[in-house]
Coordinates of C-alpha atoms in Angstrom, one line a residue:
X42 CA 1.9 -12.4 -16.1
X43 CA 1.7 -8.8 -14.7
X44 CA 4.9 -7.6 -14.4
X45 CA 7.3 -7.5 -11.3
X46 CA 8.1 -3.9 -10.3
X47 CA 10.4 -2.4 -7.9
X48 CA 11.4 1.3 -8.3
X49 CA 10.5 4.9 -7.0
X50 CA 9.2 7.4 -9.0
X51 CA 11.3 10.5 -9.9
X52 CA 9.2 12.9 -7.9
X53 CA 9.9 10.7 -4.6
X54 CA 13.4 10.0 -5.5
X55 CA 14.1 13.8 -5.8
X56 CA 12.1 14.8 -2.6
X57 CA 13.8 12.0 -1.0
X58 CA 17.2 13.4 -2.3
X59 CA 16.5 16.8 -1.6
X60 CA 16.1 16.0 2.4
X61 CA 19.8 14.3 2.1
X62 CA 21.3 17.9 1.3
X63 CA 19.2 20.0 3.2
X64 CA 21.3 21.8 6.0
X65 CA 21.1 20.4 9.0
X66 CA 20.0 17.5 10.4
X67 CA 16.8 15.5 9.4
X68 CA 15.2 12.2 9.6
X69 CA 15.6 11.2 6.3
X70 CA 19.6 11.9 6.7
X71 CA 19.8 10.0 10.0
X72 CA 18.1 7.0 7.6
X73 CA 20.3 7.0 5.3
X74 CA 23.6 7.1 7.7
X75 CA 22.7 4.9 9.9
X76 CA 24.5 1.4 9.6
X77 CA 21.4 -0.8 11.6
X78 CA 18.7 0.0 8.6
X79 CA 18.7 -2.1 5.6
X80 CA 16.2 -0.3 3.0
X81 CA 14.4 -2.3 0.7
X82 CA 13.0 -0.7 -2.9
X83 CA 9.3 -1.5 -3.1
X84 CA 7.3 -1.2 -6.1
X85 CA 6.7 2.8 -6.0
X86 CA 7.7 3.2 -2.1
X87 CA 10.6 1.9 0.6
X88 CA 10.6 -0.4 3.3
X89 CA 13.6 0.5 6.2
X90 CA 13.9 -2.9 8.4
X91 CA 15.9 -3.5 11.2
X92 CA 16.0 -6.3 13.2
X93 CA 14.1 -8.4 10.3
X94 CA 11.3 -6.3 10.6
X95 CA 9.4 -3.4 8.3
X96 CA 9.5 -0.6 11.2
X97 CA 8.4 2.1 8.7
X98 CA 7.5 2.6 4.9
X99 CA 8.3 5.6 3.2
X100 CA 6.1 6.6 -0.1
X101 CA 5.3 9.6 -2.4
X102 CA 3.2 12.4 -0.9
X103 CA -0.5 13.6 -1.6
X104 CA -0.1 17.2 -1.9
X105 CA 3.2 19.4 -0.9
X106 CA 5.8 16.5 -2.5
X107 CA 7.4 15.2 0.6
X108 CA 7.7 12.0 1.4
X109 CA 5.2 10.1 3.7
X110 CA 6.1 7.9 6.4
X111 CA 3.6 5.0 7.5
X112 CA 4.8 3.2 11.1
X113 CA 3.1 0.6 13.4
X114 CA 2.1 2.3 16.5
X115 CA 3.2 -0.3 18.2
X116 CA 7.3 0.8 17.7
X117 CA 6.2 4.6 19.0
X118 CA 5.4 3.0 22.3
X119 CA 7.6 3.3 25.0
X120 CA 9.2 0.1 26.1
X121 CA 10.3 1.2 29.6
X122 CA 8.1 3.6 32.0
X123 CA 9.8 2.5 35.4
X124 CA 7.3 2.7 38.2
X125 CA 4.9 4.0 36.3
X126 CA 3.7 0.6 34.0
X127 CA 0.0 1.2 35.4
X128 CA -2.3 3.6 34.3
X129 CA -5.3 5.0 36.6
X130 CA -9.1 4.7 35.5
X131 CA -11.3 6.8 37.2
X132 CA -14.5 5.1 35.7
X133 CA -14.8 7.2 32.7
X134 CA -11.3 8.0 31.5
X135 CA -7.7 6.7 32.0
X136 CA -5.5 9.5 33.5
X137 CA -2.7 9.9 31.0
X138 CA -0.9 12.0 29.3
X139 CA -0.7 10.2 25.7
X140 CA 3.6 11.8 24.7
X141 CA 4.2 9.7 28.3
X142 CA 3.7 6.2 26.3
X143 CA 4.0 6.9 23.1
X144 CA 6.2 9.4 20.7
X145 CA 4.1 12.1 19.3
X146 CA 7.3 13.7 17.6
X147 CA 10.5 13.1 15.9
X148 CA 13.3 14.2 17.8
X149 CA 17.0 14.2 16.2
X150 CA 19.7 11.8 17.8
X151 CA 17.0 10.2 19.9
X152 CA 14.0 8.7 17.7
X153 CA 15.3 6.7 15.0
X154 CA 17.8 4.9 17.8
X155 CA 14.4 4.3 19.8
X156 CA 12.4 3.1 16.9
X157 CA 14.9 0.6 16.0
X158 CA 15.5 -0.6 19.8
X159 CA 11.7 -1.4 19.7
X160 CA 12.0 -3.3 16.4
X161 CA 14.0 -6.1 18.9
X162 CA 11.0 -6.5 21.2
X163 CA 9.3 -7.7 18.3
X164 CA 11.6 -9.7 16.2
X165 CA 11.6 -13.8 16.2
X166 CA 15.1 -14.5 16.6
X167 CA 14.7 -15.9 13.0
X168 CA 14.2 -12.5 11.6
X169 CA 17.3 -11.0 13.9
X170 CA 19.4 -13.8 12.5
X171 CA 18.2 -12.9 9.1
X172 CA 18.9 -9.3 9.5
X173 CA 22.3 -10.2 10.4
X174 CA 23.1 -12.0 7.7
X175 CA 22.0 -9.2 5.4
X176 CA 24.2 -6.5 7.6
X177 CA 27.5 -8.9 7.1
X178 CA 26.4 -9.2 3.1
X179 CA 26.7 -5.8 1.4
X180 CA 25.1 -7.3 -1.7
X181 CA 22.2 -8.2 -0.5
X182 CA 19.9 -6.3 -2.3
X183 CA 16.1 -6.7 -0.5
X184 CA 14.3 -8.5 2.0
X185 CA 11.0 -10.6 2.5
X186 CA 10.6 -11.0 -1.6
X187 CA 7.1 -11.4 -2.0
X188 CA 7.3 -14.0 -4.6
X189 CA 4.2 -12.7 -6.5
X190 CA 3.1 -11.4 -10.2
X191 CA 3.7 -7.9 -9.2
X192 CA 6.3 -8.5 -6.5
X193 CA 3.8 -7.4 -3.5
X194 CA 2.6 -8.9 -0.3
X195 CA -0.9 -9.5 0.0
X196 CA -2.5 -11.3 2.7
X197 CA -2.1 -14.7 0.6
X198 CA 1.4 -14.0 0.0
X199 CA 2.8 -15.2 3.2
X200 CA 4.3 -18.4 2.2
X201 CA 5.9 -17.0 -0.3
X202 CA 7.9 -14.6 0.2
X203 CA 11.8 -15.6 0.4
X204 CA 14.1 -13.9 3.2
X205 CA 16.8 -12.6 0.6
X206 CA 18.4 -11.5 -2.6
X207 CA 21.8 -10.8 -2.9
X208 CA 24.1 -9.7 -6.0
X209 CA 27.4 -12.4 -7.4
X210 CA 29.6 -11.8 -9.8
X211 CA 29.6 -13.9 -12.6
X212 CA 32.6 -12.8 -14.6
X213 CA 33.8 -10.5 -16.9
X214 CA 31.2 -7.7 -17.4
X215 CA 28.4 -9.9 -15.5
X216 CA 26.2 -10.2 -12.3
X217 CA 24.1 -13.3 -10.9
X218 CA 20.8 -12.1 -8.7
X219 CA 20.8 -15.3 -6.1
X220 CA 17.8 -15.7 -3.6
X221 CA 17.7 -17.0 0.1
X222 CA 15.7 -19.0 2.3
X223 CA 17.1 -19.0 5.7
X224 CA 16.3 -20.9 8.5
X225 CA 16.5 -21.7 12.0
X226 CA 18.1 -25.3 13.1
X227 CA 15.3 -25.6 15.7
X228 CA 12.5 -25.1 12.7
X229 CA 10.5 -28.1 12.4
X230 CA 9.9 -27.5 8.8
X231 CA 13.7 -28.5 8.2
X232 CA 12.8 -32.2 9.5
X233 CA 11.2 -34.7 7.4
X234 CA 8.4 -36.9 8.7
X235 CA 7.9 -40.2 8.3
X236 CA 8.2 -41.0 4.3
X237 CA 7.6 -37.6 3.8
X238 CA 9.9 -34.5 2.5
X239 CA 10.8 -31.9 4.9
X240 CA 8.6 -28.9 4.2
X241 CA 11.2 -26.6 3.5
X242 CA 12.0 -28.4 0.6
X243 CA 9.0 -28.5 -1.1
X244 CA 8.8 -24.2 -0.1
X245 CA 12.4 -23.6 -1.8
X246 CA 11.1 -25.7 -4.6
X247 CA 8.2 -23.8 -5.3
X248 CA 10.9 -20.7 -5.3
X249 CA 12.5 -22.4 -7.7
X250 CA 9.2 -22.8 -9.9
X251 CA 8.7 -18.8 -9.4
X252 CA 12.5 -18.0 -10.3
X253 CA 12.5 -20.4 -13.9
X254 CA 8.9 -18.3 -15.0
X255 CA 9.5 -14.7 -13.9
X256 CA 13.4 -14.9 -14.0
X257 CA 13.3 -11.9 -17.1
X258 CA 11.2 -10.1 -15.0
X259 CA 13.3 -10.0 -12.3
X260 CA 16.2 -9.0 -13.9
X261 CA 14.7 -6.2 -15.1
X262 CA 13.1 -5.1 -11.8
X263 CA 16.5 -5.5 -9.9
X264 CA 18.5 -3.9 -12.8
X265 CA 15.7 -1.0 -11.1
X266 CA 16.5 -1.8 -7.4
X267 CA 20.2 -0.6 -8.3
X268 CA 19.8 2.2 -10.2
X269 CA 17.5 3.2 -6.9
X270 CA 19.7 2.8 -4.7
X271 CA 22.5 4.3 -6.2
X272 CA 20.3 7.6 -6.4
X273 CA 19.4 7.7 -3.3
X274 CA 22.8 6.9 -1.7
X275 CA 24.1 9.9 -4.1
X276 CA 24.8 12.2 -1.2
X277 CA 27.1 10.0 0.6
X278 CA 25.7 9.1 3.7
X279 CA 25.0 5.4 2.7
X280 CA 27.9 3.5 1.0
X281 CA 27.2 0.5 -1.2
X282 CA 28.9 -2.3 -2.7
X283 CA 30.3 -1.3 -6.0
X284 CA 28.3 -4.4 -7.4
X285 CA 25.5 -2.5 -6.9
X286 CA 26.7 0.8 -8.5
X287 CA 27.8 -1.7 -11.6
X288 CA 24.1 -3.1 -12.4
X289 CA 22.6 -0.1 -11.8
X290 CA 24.8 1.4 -14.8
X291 CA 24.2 -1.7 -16.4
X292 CA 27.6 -2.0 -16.8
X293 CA 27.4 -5.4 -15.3
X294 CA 24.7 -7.2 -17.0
X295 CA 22.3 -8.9 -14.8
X296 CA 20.7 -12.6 -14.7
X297 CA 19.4 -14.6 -12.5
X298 CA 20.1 -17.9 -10.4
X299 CA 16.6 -20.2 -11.3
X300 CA 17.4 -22.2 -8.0
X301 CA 17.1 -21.1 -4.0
X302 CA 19.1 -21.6 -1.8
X303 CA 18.8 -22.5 1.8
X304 CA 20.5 -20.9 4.9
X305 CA 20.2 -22.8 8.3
X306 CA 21.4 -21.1 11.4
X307 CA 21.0 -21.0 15.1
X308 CA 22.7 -23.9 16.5
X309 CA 25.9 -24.8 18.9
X310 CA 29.0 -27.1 18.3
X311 CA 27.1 -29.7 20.3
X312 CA 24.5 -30.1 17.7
X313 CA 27.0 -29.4 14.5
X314 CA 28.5 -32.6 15.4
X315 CA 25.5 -34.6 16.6
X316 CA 24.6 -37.2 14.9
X317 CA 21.0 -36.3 14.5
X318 CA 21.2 -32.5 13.1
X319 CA 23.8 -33.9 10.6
X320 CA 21.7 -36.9 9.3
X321 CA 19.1 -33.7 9.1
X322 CA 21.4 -31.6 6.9
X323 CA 22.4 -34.4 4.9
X324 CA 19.1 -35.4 3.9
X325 CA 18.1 -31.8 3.1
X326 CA 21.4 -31.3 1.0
X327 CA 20.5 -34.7 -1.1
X328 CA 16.8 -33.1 -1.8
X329 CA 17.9 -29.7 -2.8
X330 CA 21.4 -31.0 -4.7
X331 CA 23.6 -29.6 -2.1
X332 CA 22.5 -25.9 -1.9
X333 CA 22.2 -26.1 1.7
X334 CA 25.1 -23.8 3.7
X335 CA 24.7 -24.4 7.6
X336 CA 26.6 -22.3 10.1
X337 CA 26.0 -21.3 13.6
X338 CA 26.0 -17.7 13.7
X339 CA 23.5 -16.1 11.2
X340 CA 27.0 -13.0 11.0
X341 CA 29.3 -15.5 9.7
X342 CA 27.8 -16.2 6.6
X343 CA 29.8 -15.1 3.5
X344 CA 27.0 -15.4 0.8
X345 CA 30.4 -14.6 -1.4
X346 CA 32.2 -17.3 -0.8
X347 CA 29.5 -19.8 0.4
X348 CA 27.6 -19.7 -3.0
X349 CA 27.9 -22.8 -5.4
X350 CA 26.4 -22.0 -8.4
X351 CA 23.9 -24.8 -9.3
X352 CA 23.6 -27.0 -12.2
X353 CA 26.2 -25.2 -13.9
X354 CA 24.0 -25.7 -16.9
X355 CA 21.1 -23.8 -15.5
X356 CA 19.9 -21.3 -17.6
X357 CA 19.8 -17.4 -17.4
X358 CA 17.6 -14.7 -17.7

């Protein structure tokens, strides 16, 4: 198979580190201290999420060296213009003046704040309850893990790409990479129908396929995402957990969990103990050998202390 990459080349990763000690405030510093952005390491660029979502991508430059940024118009736009939401056409042109609805420039203590405020308008409250479950887990490690050859989305990649990857320790001198599926309660994929599996099964099951063929590759391309991060974070502004820091100088050796697990949140005490969800999460922990963890709030998972490793026999990459 081709091989999974993550990883930034050393002319990005020293532009990008040059920015975090230049004098003086910059975008890329605001980035990097800001507690709301998770940053994921792509395969030769970054994605910065907040809310669930990709609100920017930053990659190598063309010709001077410095790092390009790629966003959706669609988070520039202003989300509030009170009493002035319509626009006039005069036949031929609308009369407007384009900085009024959208941003045209980056502005220091104001932008970044604005760009991830417009993430939220956006976001399914799956991906907000995902993105708080990576904020409460400082070992997660990426987001929305195209479960491809190369490790990118494509337009077919859609259904496979898992919500999470976070870092265990697995004793002395060792690290397990474990992915996540998570899910809302009210998601009809987490239901089975009639004689049927519930479709989420059959989804963290095909995870499970990906994880037992590529597991070596993945190793190696997360060994990658550490030593990345830890670069990048050099300069101070962005703390990680020392797990991180550990694989990265592969002083921690690092394999990886062949099975998924599933995270359902996004319910209330009523349906916790109601007969119905619970005959729901029962039947999903029979079909995927109890690697189901269900909990209300998507911020009080502990992906520490919630994870069972299973079989205990599995094998390692």
């Amino acid at each position: 198979m081709t091989e999974f990459k993550r990883g930034l080349s050393k002319d990005l990763t020293k532009a990008l580190n040059d920015l975090a000690l230049e004098h003086g405030k910059n975008w890329w510093k605001e980035v990097l201290a800001n507690k709301k952005l998770l940053l994921a390491v792509r395969g030769g660029y970054l994605n910065a999420y907040s809310q669930g979502q990709s609100i920017f991508k930053v990659g190598p430059g063309l010709n001077d060296g410095n790092p390009v940024v790629s966003i959706h118009y669609k988070y520039l736009l202003e989300p509030s213009r009170p009493g002035k939401e319509y626009i006039s056409f005069t036949g031929k042109s609308f009369v407007v003046e384009p900085r009024d609805v959208i941003c045209t420039n980056y502005k220091t203590d104001k932008t970044l704040d604005r760009l991830i405020d417009a993430a939220s308008y956006y976001a399914s409250e799956e991906k907000k309850g995902v993105h708080a479950i990576a904020l409460q887990n400082k070992t997660v490690v990426d987001l929305e893990v195209a479960f491809t050859e190369t490790g990118e989305v494509g337009e077919d990649a859609r259904e496979r790409r898992i919500d999470l990857a976070a870092l265990h320790k697995d004793g002395e001198g060792k690290a397990k990479l474990v992915f996540y599926e998570a899910k809302r309660a009210d998601d009809p994929r987490l239901r089975a129908r009639s004689n049927s599996e519930a479709e989420v099964v059959k989804q963290v099951e095909s995870y499970d396929k990906f994880l037992h063929t590529s597991a070596s590759h993945l190793a190696r391309a997360y060994k990658d995402v550490c030593a990345t991060l830890v670069k990048l974070c050099s300069s101070n502004l962005r703390s990680l957990d020392p797990i991180i820091g550990e694989v990265g100088a592969e002083t921690r050796t690092l394999s990886v969990d062949q099975v998924a697990r599933l995270l359902v949140f996004g319910f209330d005490q009523d349906q916790k103990f109601g007969e119905l969800f619970m005959r729901h999460i029962e039947t999903l922990q029979r079909c995927l050998a109890g690697r189901v963890v269900a909990k209300g709030n998507p911020a009080s998972f502990d992906l520490l202390s919630d994870y069972v490793r299973f079989p205990p026999s599995a094998p390692a990459a």
